[in-house]
Amino acid sequence: MMSQSTTTEKMMDESMQGSSLELHAKAGNTRKLFIESYGCQMNFSDSEIVASILAKEGFDTTQKLEEADLVLVNTCSIREKAEQTVRNRLVHFNRLKKENPNVKVGVLGCMAERLKSKFLEEEQIVDMVVGPDAYKDLPNLIQEIDEGRNAVNVILSKDETYGDVAPVRLNSNGVTAFVSITRGCDNMCTFCVVPFTRGRERSRDPKSILEEVNDLWERGFKEITLLGQNVDSYLWYGGGLKKDFEKASDMQKATAVNFARLLQLVAKAQPKMRIRFSTSNPQDMTLDVIETMAKYNNICNYIHLPVQSGSNRILKAMNRLHTREEYFELIDNIKRIIPDCAISQDMIAGFPTETEEDHQDTLSLMEYVKYDFGFMFAYSERPGTLAARKLEDDIPEETKKRRLREIIALQQEHGLYRTKQHVGKTEEVLIEGTSKKSDAHWMGRNSQNTVVVFPKENYKVGEFVNVKINDCTSATLLGEAVGYSENN
Ligand code: SAM
């Protein structure tokens, strides 16, 4: 399966896939945990919660697999390839277990939830299977495997948000962090496995979100990304599932906090902290969110707004609850209210029954929007989804790949069109670290989330710097610093 992103955007940074996490040792801890994560940013964020829970159980994290007592793999089911990557990794862990039979192996996350105890039968080396809502049960499950029994907990929850677990920031740059605000998803897009693996949608208490943001600021972090499968659907009314909001009391309804309000609360609480959010779903994104973005300088001018297809017929078959025309209206509103707002997409090529005409609709939608970035995938049938049950995966692999190539090529053109618009301007950049390609250069991002690279001079990581943009590629801006920004 072919997929490609034309940016190094953090949400699904390919270079992060499979990275292991290490945090500082805690006095008295005697066992070593090796934890590896795959998939979306939510999974990386969940691994920080798991490490926090296990730090209290006597585990320090390690990046050396050979010294681990417990190996955990936080898995992804979104496409078949993601699952295959994990299966290959388990073969590697099997060799490790042969050398050291005392090592225990646990599978966490979406694959654990999808396959449940079947995992134990299919992969003999796995000792423990834990779904995304069961991490607080890890202490009990580890006791089980310590006593030689296999352990499984894949129960999905109505109210678990881990709001009371302070995540440990693992392998962090100390500048940017993710803050989870919702769990699960109620959208039921027909191609997507997420509602089955992560359960129904629920929102986290804004009080605990604000506490986490304030704490991050105190510790020197300068940018946060509010995370959820569908952040615009955020709704806090005292706890419980989003779908049960109808049954809430009048008081709960009157004091409920929606996403626009949450954004405002966070922006006001830390006016110098940069705020981003991901992912937005077009059907749930409202004007008040865009207006809140425009009102607060510290909310970045960037929206990740997956559309998946440009064809009304396919959008309907995908159960995306908006039309192409409604999507254009949303784009027009964003550009009217925030003219320099960057927009990125997710696109799926070769959904069942997709014709050449549907594919042309996708290309023409892209022409209209001219996205800054994109994440593009060939359709991968996922067992149990509505599409898998109702529609034949009838587009030949070659056709999917060719359509995907055309989508990627067009996105690259548009990426360059967008980056060129920054050339000649001076833009605020938050320095995140050394450029991957040159030790003499810093890498940071502007408000629009475009990567900016410039000579280091005497600037430091975590500083806000004004950078004059002199040149660009289709995904990167090149420039020189002209001083600190007001925000510094
Ligand atoms: N919640 C977001 C939404 O609804 O737009 C993103 C969910 S998913 C973690 C990220 C992306 O993976 C999706 O936007 C979609 O483009 C892609 N994806 C999901 N299921 C897929 C499938 N079965 N085959 C190919 N791509 C898929």
Coordinates of C-alpha atoms and ligand atoms in Angstrom, one line a residue:
M1 CA 0.0 0.0 0.0
M2 CA 1.4 3.4 -1.0
S3 CA 1.0 6.5 1.0
Q4 CA 2.7 9.8 1.2
S5 CA 2.9 13.0 3.0
T6 CA 4.4 16.1 1.4
T7 CA 5.4 17.6 4.7
T8 CA 7.2 16.6 7.9
E9 CA 4.1 17.7 9.8
K10 CA 4.0 16.2 13.3
M11 CA 0.6 14.5 13.1
M12 CA 1.9 11.5 11.3
D13 CA 5.6 12.0 11.1
E14 CA 6.9 8.9 9.3
S15 CA 10.3 9.3 10.9
M16 CA 8.6 8.9 14.3
Q17 CA 7.0 5.6 13.4
G18 CA 8.3 2.8 15.7
S19 CA 10.3 5.2 17.8
S20 CA 10.9 4.1 21.4
L21 CA 10.6 6.4 24.4
E22 CA 12.9 7.1 27.3
L23 CA 12.3 9.2 30.4
H24 CA 14.4 10.0 33.4
A25 CA 14.9 7.2 35.9
K26 CA 12.8 7.3 39.1
A27 CA 14.4 6.5 42.4
G28 CA 13.5 3.0 43.6
N29 CA 12.4 1.7 40.1
T30 CA 14.1 -1.6 39.3
R31 CA 12.5 -2.9 36.1
K32 CA 12.9 -1.6 32.5
L33 CA 10.2 -0.9 30.0
F34 CA 10.8 -0.6 26.3
I35 CA 7.8 1.0 24.6
E36 CA 7.5 1.5 20.9
S37 CA 4.7 3.4 19.1
Y38 CA 3.1 3.3 15.7
G39 CA 0.3 5.3 13.9
C40 CA -1.3 8.6 14.8
Q41 CA -0.2 11.2 17.3
M42 CA -2.9 10.0 19.7
N43 CA -0.9 6.8 20.0
F44 CA 2.3 8.6 20.8
S45 CA 0.4 10.6 23.4
D46 CA -1.1 7.4 24.8
S47 CA 2.4 5.9 25.3
E48 CA 3.2 8.9 27.5
I49 CA 0.2 8.0 29.6
V50 CA 1.2 4.3 29.8
A51 CA 4.8 5.3 30.8
S52 CA 3.4 7.5 33.5
I53 CA 1.2 4.7 34.9
L54 CA 4.1 2.2 34.8
A55 CA 6.6 4.6 36.4
K56 CA 4.5 4.2 39.5
E57 CA 4.7 0.4 39.2
G58 CA 8.5 0.3 39.3
F59 CA 9.3 0.6 35.6
D60 CA 11.9 3.0 34.1
T61 CA 11.8 3.3 30.3
T62 CA 14.8 2.4 28.2
Q63 CA 15.7 2.7 24.5
K64 CA 17.9 -0.5 24.7
L65 CA 15.7 -3.4 23.8
E66 CA 18.2 -5.9 25.2
E67 CA 17.9 -4.5 28.8
A68 CA 14.1 -4.5 28.8
D69 CA 12.0 -6.6 31.2
L70 CA 8.8 -5.6 29.5
V71 CA 8.4 -4.7 25.8
L72 CA 5.2 -2.9 24.8
V73 CA 4.1 -2.1 21.2
N74 CA 1.5 0.6 20.8
T75 CA -0.2 -0.4 17.6
C76 CA -2.2 1.1 14.7
S77 CA -4.9 -0.6 12.6
I78 CA -5.8 2.2 10.2
R79 CA -4.4 0.5 7.1
E80 CA -3.3 -3.1 6.5
K81 CA 0.3 -1.9 6.1
A82 CA 0.4 -0.5 9.6
E83 CA -0.7 -3.8 11.0
Q84 CA 1.9 -5.7 8.9
T85 CA 4.7 -3.5 10.2
V86 CA 3.7 -4.5 13.8
R87 CA 3.6 -8.2 12.9
N88 CA 7.1 -7.9 11.4
R89 CA 8.3 -6.2 14.6
L90 CA 6.9 -9.1 16.7
V91 CA 9.1 -11.5 14.8
H92 CA 12.0 -9.5 15.9
F93 CA 10.8 -9.5 19.5
N94 CA 10.4 -13.3 19.2
R95 CA 14.2 -13.6 18.6
L96 CA 14.8 -11.5 21.7
K97 CA 12.5 -13.7 23.8
K98 CA 14.5 -16.8 22.7
E99 CA 17.6 -15.2 24.1
N100 CA 15.9 -14.0 27.3
P101 CA 12.8 -16.0 28.1
N102 CA 12.0 -13.8 31.1
V103 CA 11.1 -10.8 28.8
K104 CA 7.3 -10.2 28.6
V105 CA 5.7 -8.7 25.4
G106 CA 2.5 -6.7 25.4
V107 CA 0.5 -5.3 22.6
L108 CA -1.4 -2.1 23.2
G109 CA -3.7 0.2 21.1
C110 CA -5.9 -0.3 18.1
M111 CA -4.6 -3.7 16.9
A112 CA -5.1 -5.0 20.4
E113 CA -8.6 -3.8 20.4
R114 CA -9.4 -5.1 17.0
L115 CA -7.9 -8.6 17.4
K116 CA -8.5 -9.1 21.2
S117 CA -7.5 -12.5 22.5
K118 CA -7.1 -13.8 18.9
F119 CA -3.7 -12.0 19.2
L120 CA -2.6 -14.5 21.8
E121 CA -3.4 -17.4 19.4
E122 CA -1.9 -15.8 16.3
E123 CA 1.3 -14.5 17.9
Q124 CA 2.5 -17.0 20.4
I125 CA 5.1 -14.6 21.8
V126 CA 2.5 -12.1 23.0
D127 CA 1.8 -12.2 26.8
M128 CA -0.6 -9.3 27.2
V129 CA -3.2 -7.6 25.0
V130 CA -4.5 -4.2 26.2
G131 CA -7.0 -1.9 24.4
P132 CA -6.8 1.9 24.4
D133 CA -9.2 2.4 27.3
A134 CA -7.7 -0.2 29.7
Y135 CA -4.3 1.3 30.5
K136 CA -5.2 2.0 34.1
D137 CA -5.6 -1.8 34.5
L138 CA -1.9 -2.3 33.5
P139 CA -0.7 -2.8 37.1
N140 CA -3.2 -5.8 37.5
L141 CA -2.4 -7.2 34.0
I142 CA 1.3 -7.1 34.7
Q143 CA 0.8 -9.0 37.9
E144 CA -1.0 -11.6 35.9
I145 CA 1.8 -12.1 33.4
D146 CA 4.4 -12.0 36.2
E147 CA 2.6 -15.0 37.6
G148 CA 2.8 -16.8 34.3
R149 CA -0.7 -16.2 32.9
N150 CA -1.6 -14.4 29.7
A151 CA -3.6 -11.2 30.3
V152 CA -6.2 -9.4 28.2
N153 CA -8.3 -6.2 28.8
V154 CA -9.9 -4.7 25.8
I155 CA -13.0 -3.2 27.5
L156 CA -13.9 0.1 25.9
S157 CA -15.1 2.8 28.3
K158 CA -17.8 5.4 28.4
D159 CA -15.9 8.0 30.3
E160 CA -12.2 7.2 30.4
T161 CA -10.2 10.2 29.2
Y162 CA -7.0 9.7 31.4
G163 CA -7.6 13.4 32.4
D164 CA -6.2 12.5 35.9
V165 CA -3.0 10.9 34.6
A166 CA -0.2 13.4 34.1
P167 CA 1.6 12.2 30.9
V168 CA 5.4 12.1 31.1
R169 CA 6.9 14.0 28.1
L170 CA 9.1 11.4 26.5
N171 CA 12.0 12.2 24.2
S172 CA 10.5 15.7 24.0
N173 CA 12.2 18.7 22.4
G174 CA 10.9 20.6 25.5
V175 CA 9.2 23.1 23.2
T176 CA 6.1 21.5 21.6
A177 CA 3.7 19.0 23.3
F178 CA 0.4 17.3 22.5
V179 CA -2.6 17.6 24.8
S180 CA -5.3 15.1 24.3
I181 CA -8.9 16.6 24.6
T182 CA -11.2 13.9 23.3
R183 CA -11.1 10.1 22.9
G184 CA -12.9 7.8 20.5
C185 CA -15.0 8.8 17.5
D186 CA -18.7 8.8 16.6
N187 CA -18.4 9.7 13.0
M188 CA -18.7 6.2 11.5
C189 CA -16.9 6.9 8.2
T190 CA -17.5 3.7 6.4
F191 CA -13.8 3.1 5.6
C192 CA -12.5 3.7 9.1
V193 CA -11.7 1.3 11.9
V194 CA -11.3 4.0 14.6
P195 CA -14.8 3.9 16.1
F196 CA -14.4 0.1 16.6
T197 CA -10.9 0.3 18.1
R198 CA -11.2 3.5 20.2
G199 CA -14.8 3.4 21.1
R200 CA -17.4 6.1 21.4
E201 CA -16.5 9.8 21.6
R202 CA -16.0 11.4 25.0
S203 CA -14.4 14.7 26.0
R204 CA -12.0 15.5 28.7
D205 CA -12.7 18.0 31.6
P206 CA -11.5 21.5 30.5
K207 CA -10.2 22.0 34.0
S208 CA -7.7 19.2 33.6
I209 CA -6.8 20.4 30.1
L210 CA -6.1 23.9 31.4
E211 CA -4.0 22.5 34.3
E212 CA -1.9 20.5 31.8
V213 CA -1.4 23.5 29.5
N214 CA -0.4 25.7 32.4
D215 CA 2.0 23.1 33.7
L216 CA 3.6 22.8 30.3
W217 CA 4.0 26.5 30.1
E218 CA 5.6 26.5 33.6
R219 CA 8.0 23.9 32.4
G220 CA 9.1 26.0 29.4
F221 CA 7.0 24.5 26.6
K222 CA 5.9 27.1 24.0
E223 CA 3.4 25.3 21.7
I224 CA 0.7 22.8 22.3
T225 CA -1.5 20.8 19.9
L226 CA -5.0 19.9 21.2
L227 CA -5.5 16.3 20.0
G228 CA -8.6 14.3 19.1
Q229 CA -10.0 12.3 16.2
N230 CA -12.5 15.1 15.7
V231 CA -11.6 18.1 17.9
D232 CA -14.5 20.2 16.6
S233 CA -16.9 17.8 18.1
Y234 CA -15.4 18.4 21.6
L235 CA -18.3 18.8 24.2
W236 CA -17.8 18.8 28.0
Y237 CA -21.0 18.7 30.0
G238 CA -19.7 17.1 33.1
G239 CA -18.6 13.8 31.7
G240 CA -20.1 11.0 29.6
L241 CA -20.4 10.1 26.0
K242 CA -21.1 12.8 23.4
K243 CA -24.1 10.8 22.1
D244 CA -25.7 11.1 25.6
F245 CA -25.7 14.9 25.6
E246 CA -29.4 14.9 24.7
K247 CA -30.1 13.3 28.1
A248 CA -28.1 15.9 30.1
S249 CA -29.9 18.2 32.5
D250 CA -30.8 21.8 31.6
M251 CA -28.0 23.0 33.9
Q252 CA -25.5 20.7 32.2
K253 CA -26.6 21.9 28.8
A254 CA -26.4 25.6 29.8
T255 CA -22.8 25.2 31.2
A256 CA -21.5 22.9 28.5
V257 CA -18.1 23.8 26.9
N258 CA -17.8 23.3 23.1
F259 CA -14.6 23.4 21.1
A260 CA -14.7 27.1 20.3
R261 CA -15.0 27.9 24.0
L262 CA -12.3 25.5 25.0
L263 CA -9.9 27.1 22.4
Q264 CA -10.8 30.5 23.9
L265 CA -10.1 29.3 27.5
V266 CA -6.7 27.8 26.5
A267 CA -5.7 30.9 24.4
K268 CA -6.6 33.2 27.3
A269 CA -4.9 31.1 30.0
Q270 CA -1.5 31.2 28.2
P271 CA -1.5 34.2 25.8
K272 CA 2.1 33.5 24.8
M273 CA 1.7 29.8 24.2
R274 CA 1.2 28.9 20.6
I275 CA -2.0 26.8 20.1
R276 CA -2.7 24.3 17.4
F277 CA -5.3 21.5 17.1
S278 CA -5.9 18.4 15.1
T279 CA -7.9 16.8 13.5
S280 CA -10.9 18.8 12.3
N281 CA -13.8 17.2 10.6
P282 CA -15.6 19.4 8.0
Q283 CA -19.0 18.3 9.1
D284 CA -18.4 19.5 12.7
M285 CA -16.2 22.6 12.1
T286 CA -18.3 25.7 13.0
L287 CA -17.8 29.4 12.2
D288 CA -17.3 30.2 15.9
V289 CA -14.1 28.1 15.8
I290 CA -12.8 30.1 12.9
E291 CA -13.8 33.4 14.5
T292 CA -12.0 32.3 17.8
M293 CA -8.9 31.5 15.8
A294 CA -9.0 35.0 14.2
K295 CA -9.5 36.7 17.6
Y296 CA -6.5 35.2 19.4
N297 CA -3.1 35.8 18.0
N298 CA -1.6 32.8 19.8
I299 CA -4.0 30.4 17.9
C300 CA -2.0 29.3 14.8
N301 CA -3.4 29.9 11.4
Y302 CA -3.5 26.4 10.3
I303 CA -6.4 23.8 9.9
H304 CA -6.0 20.1 9.1
L305 CA -9.3 19.5 7.3
P306 CA -9.4 16.0 5.8
V307 CA -11.9 15.6 3.0
Q308 CA -11.0 12.1 1.6
S309 CA -12.7 12.6 -1.8
G310 CA -14.0 15.4 -4.0
S311 CA -16.9 13.4 -5.4
N312 CA -20.3 13.8 -3.8
R313 CA -21.2 10.2 -4.6
I314 CA -18.1 8.9 -2.9
L315 CA -18.4 11.3 0.1
K316 CA -21.9 9.8 0.6
A317 CA -20.6 6.2 0.3
M318 CA -17.9 7.1 2.9
N319 CA -20.6 8.5 5.2
R320 CA -18.8 11.9 5.3
L321 CA -21.8 14.0 6.3
H322 CA -21.1 17.0 4.0
T323 CA -21.1 17.6 0.2
R324 CA -18.3 19.0 -2.0
E325 CA -20.3 22.3 -2.1
E326 CA -20.5 22.6 1.7
Y327 CA -16.8 21.9 1.9
F328 CA -16.1 24.8 -0.5
E329 CA -18.3 27.0 1.6
L330 CA -16.3 26.1 4.7
I331 CA -13.0 26.8 2.8
D332 CA -14.4 30.2 1.6
N333 CA -15.3 31.1 5.1
I334 CA -11.9 30.2 6.5
K335 CA -10.1 32.2 3.8
R336 CA -12.5 35.2 4.3
I337 CA -12.1 35.2 8.1
I338 CA -8.3 34.3 8.2
P339 CA -6.9 35.1 4.7
D340 CA -3.5 33.6 5.4
C341 CA -4.8 30.4 7.0
A342 CA -3.0 27.2 5.8
I343 CA -5.2 24.2 5.1
S344 CA -4.1 20.6 4.8
Q345 CA -6.0 17.4 3.7
D346 CA -6.2 13.7 4.0
M347 CA -7.2 11.9 0.8
I348 CA -8.1 8.4 0.0
A349 CA -7.6 7.1 -3.6
G350 CA -9.5 4.1 -4.9
F351 CA -12.5 3.8 -2.4
P352 CA -14.9 1.0 -3.7
T353 CA -16.8 2.0 -6.8
E354 CA -14.6 5.1 -7.4
T355 CA -14.8 6.0 -11.2
E356 CA -12.4 8.1 -13.2
E357 CA -15.0 10.8 -13.0
D358 CA -15.0 10.6 -9.2
H359 CA -11.2 10.8 -9.2
Q360 CA -11.3 13.9 -11.5
D361 CA -13.7 15.4 -8.9
T362 CA -11.0 14.9 -6.3
L363 CA -8.4 16.6 -8.4
S364 CA -10.7 19.5 -9.2
L365 CA -11.5 19.9 -5.5
M366 CA -7.8 20.1 -4.8
E367 CA -7.4 22.7 -7.6
Y368 CA -10.0 24.8 -5.8
V369 CA -8.5 24.6 -2.4
K370 CA -4.8 24.4 -3.3
Y371 CA -3.8 22.8 0.0
D372 CA -0.6 23.7 1.8
F373 CA 0.1 20.1 2.8
G374 CA -1.5 16.7 2.4
F375 CA -1.6 13.1 3.6
M376 CA -2.6 10.8 0.9
F377 CA -3.4 7.1 0.9
A378 CA -4.6 4.2 -1.2
Y379 CA -7.8 2.7 0.1
S380 CA -7.1 -0.3 2.4
E381 CA -10.1 -2.4 3.3
R382 CA -10.4 -2.8 7.1
P383 CA -12.3 -5.9 8.5
G384 CA -15.5 -5.0 10.3
T385 CA -16.0 -1.6 8.8
L386 CA -19.2 -0.8 7.0
A387 CA -17.4 -0.5 3.7
A388 CA -15.8 -3.9 4.2
R389 CA -19.2 -5.4 5.0
K390 CA -21.2 -3.7 2.2
L391 CA -18.9 -2.8 -0.6
E392 CA -16.5 -4.9 -2.7
D393 CA -12.9 -3.6 -2.7
D394 CA -13.2 -3.4 -6.5
I395 CA -10.6 -0.9 -7.6
P396 CA -7.5 -2.7 -9.0
E397 CA -4.3 -2.1 -7.0
E398 CA -2.7 -0.6 -10.1
T399 CA -5.5 1.9 -10.6
K400 CA -5.4 2.9 -6.9
K401 CA -1.7 3.5 -7.1
R402 CA -2.0 5.5 -10.3
R403 CA -4.7 7.7 -8.9
L404 CA -2.7 8.2 -5.7
R405 CA 0.3 9.2 -7.8
E406 CA -1.7 11.8 -9.6
I407 CA -3.1 13.2 -6.3
I408 CA 0.4 13.3 -4.8
A409 CA 1.8 15.1 -7.9
L410 CA -0.9 17.7 -7.8
Q411 CA -0.4 18.2 -4.1
Q412 CA 3.3 18.8 -4.7
E413 CA 2.5 21.5 -7.2
H414 CA 0.1 23.1 -4.8
G415 CA 2.6 22.8 -1.9
L416 CA 5.1 24.8 -4.0
Y417 CA 2.5 27.3 -5.0
R418 CA 1.8 27.9 -1.3
T419 CA 5.4 28.0 0.0
K420 CA 6.2 30.5 -2.8
Q421 CA 3.6 32.9 -1.3
H422 CA 5.8 33.1 1.9
V423 CA 8.9 34.2 0.0
G424 CA 9.9 37.8 0.7
K425 CA 7.8 37.9 3.9
T426 CA 9.2 38.1 7.5
E427 CA 7.4 35.5 9.6
E428 CA 7.5 34.5 13.3
V429 CA 9.1 31.1 13.8
L430 CA 9.3 29.0 16.9
I431 CA 12.7 27.1 17.0
E432 CA 12.2 23.4 17.6
G433 CA 15.7 22.0 17.0
T434 CA 18.6 21.5 14.6
S435 CA 17.7 21.0 11.0
K436 CA 17.8 17.4 9.9
K437 CA 20.0 18.3 6.9
S438 CA 22.5 20.8 8.5
D439 CA 23.9 21.2 12.0
A440 CA 24.5 24.9 11.3
H441 CA 20.8 25.6 10.8
W442 CA 17.7 25.7 13.0
M443 CA 14.4 24.1 12.1
G444 CA 11.1 25.6 13.3
R445 CA 7.6 26.4 12.0
N446 CA 5.7 29.5 11.2
S447 CA 2.1 30.0 12.3
Q448 CA 0.9 28.1 9.2
N449 CA 2.9 25.0 10.3
T450 CA 5.3 25.2 7.4
V451 CA 8.8 24.1 8.2
V452 CA 11.3 27.0 8.2
V453 CA 15.1 26.5 8.1
F454 CA 17.6 29.2 8.8
P455 CA 21.3 29.8 10.1
K456 CA 21.6 29.3 13.8
E457 CA 23.6 32.5 14.7
N458 CA 23.1 33.0 18.5
Y459 CA 19.4 32.0 18.7
K460 CA 18.3 29.1 20.9
V461 CA 15.7 26.3 20.9
G462 CA 12.4 27.5 22.2
E463 CA 12.9 31.1 21.1
F464 CA 10.4 33.0 18.9
V465 CA 12.4 34.6 16.0
N466 CA 11.4 36.7 13.0
V467 CA 12.7 35.1 9.9
K468 CA 13.0 36.7 6.5
I469 CA 12.0 34.0 4.0
N470 CA 14.3 34.1 0.9
D471 CA 13.6 30.8 -0.8
C472 CA 11.5 27.6 -0.7
T473 CA 10.9 24.1 -1.8
S474 CA 7.4 22.5 -2.0
A475 CA 7.5 21.8 1.7
T476 CA 10.2 24.0 3.3
L477 CA 10.9 27.7 3.6
L478 CA 14.6 28.9 3.8
G479 CA 15.5 32.2 5.4
E480 CA 17.5 34.2 7.8
A481 CA 16.7 35.5 11.3
V482 CA 16.2 39.3 11.6
G483 CA 15.7 39.4 15.4
Y484 CA 13.4 38.2 18.2
S485 CA 9.6 38.4 17.7
E486 CA 7.4 40.3 20.1
N487 CA 6.3 37.0 21.6
N488 CA 9.7 36.1 22.9
Ligands
SAM1 N1 -10.5 11.5 12.3 C1 -9.9 12.0 11.1 C2 -11.0 12.2 10.1 O1 -12.0 11.6 10.2 O2 -10.8 12.9 9.1 C3 -8.6 11.2 10.7 C4 -8.7 9.7 11.0 S1 -7.3 8.7 10.5 C5 -6.4 8.4 11.9 C6 -6.2 9.5 9.4 C7 -6.5 9.3 8.0 O3 -6.2 7.9 7.6 C8 -7.9 9.5 7.5 O4 -8.2 10.9 7.4 C9 -7.9 8.8 6.2 O5 -7.4 9.6 5.1 C10 -6.9 7.7 6.4 N2 -7.6 6.4 6.4 C11 -8.5 6.0 7.4 N3 -8.9 4.8 7.1 C12 -8.4 4.4 5.9 C13 -8.5 3.2 5.1 N4 -9.3 2.2 5.4 N5 -7.7 3.2 3.9 C14 -6.9 4.2 3.6 N6 -6.8 5.3 4.3 C15 -7.5 5.4 5.5

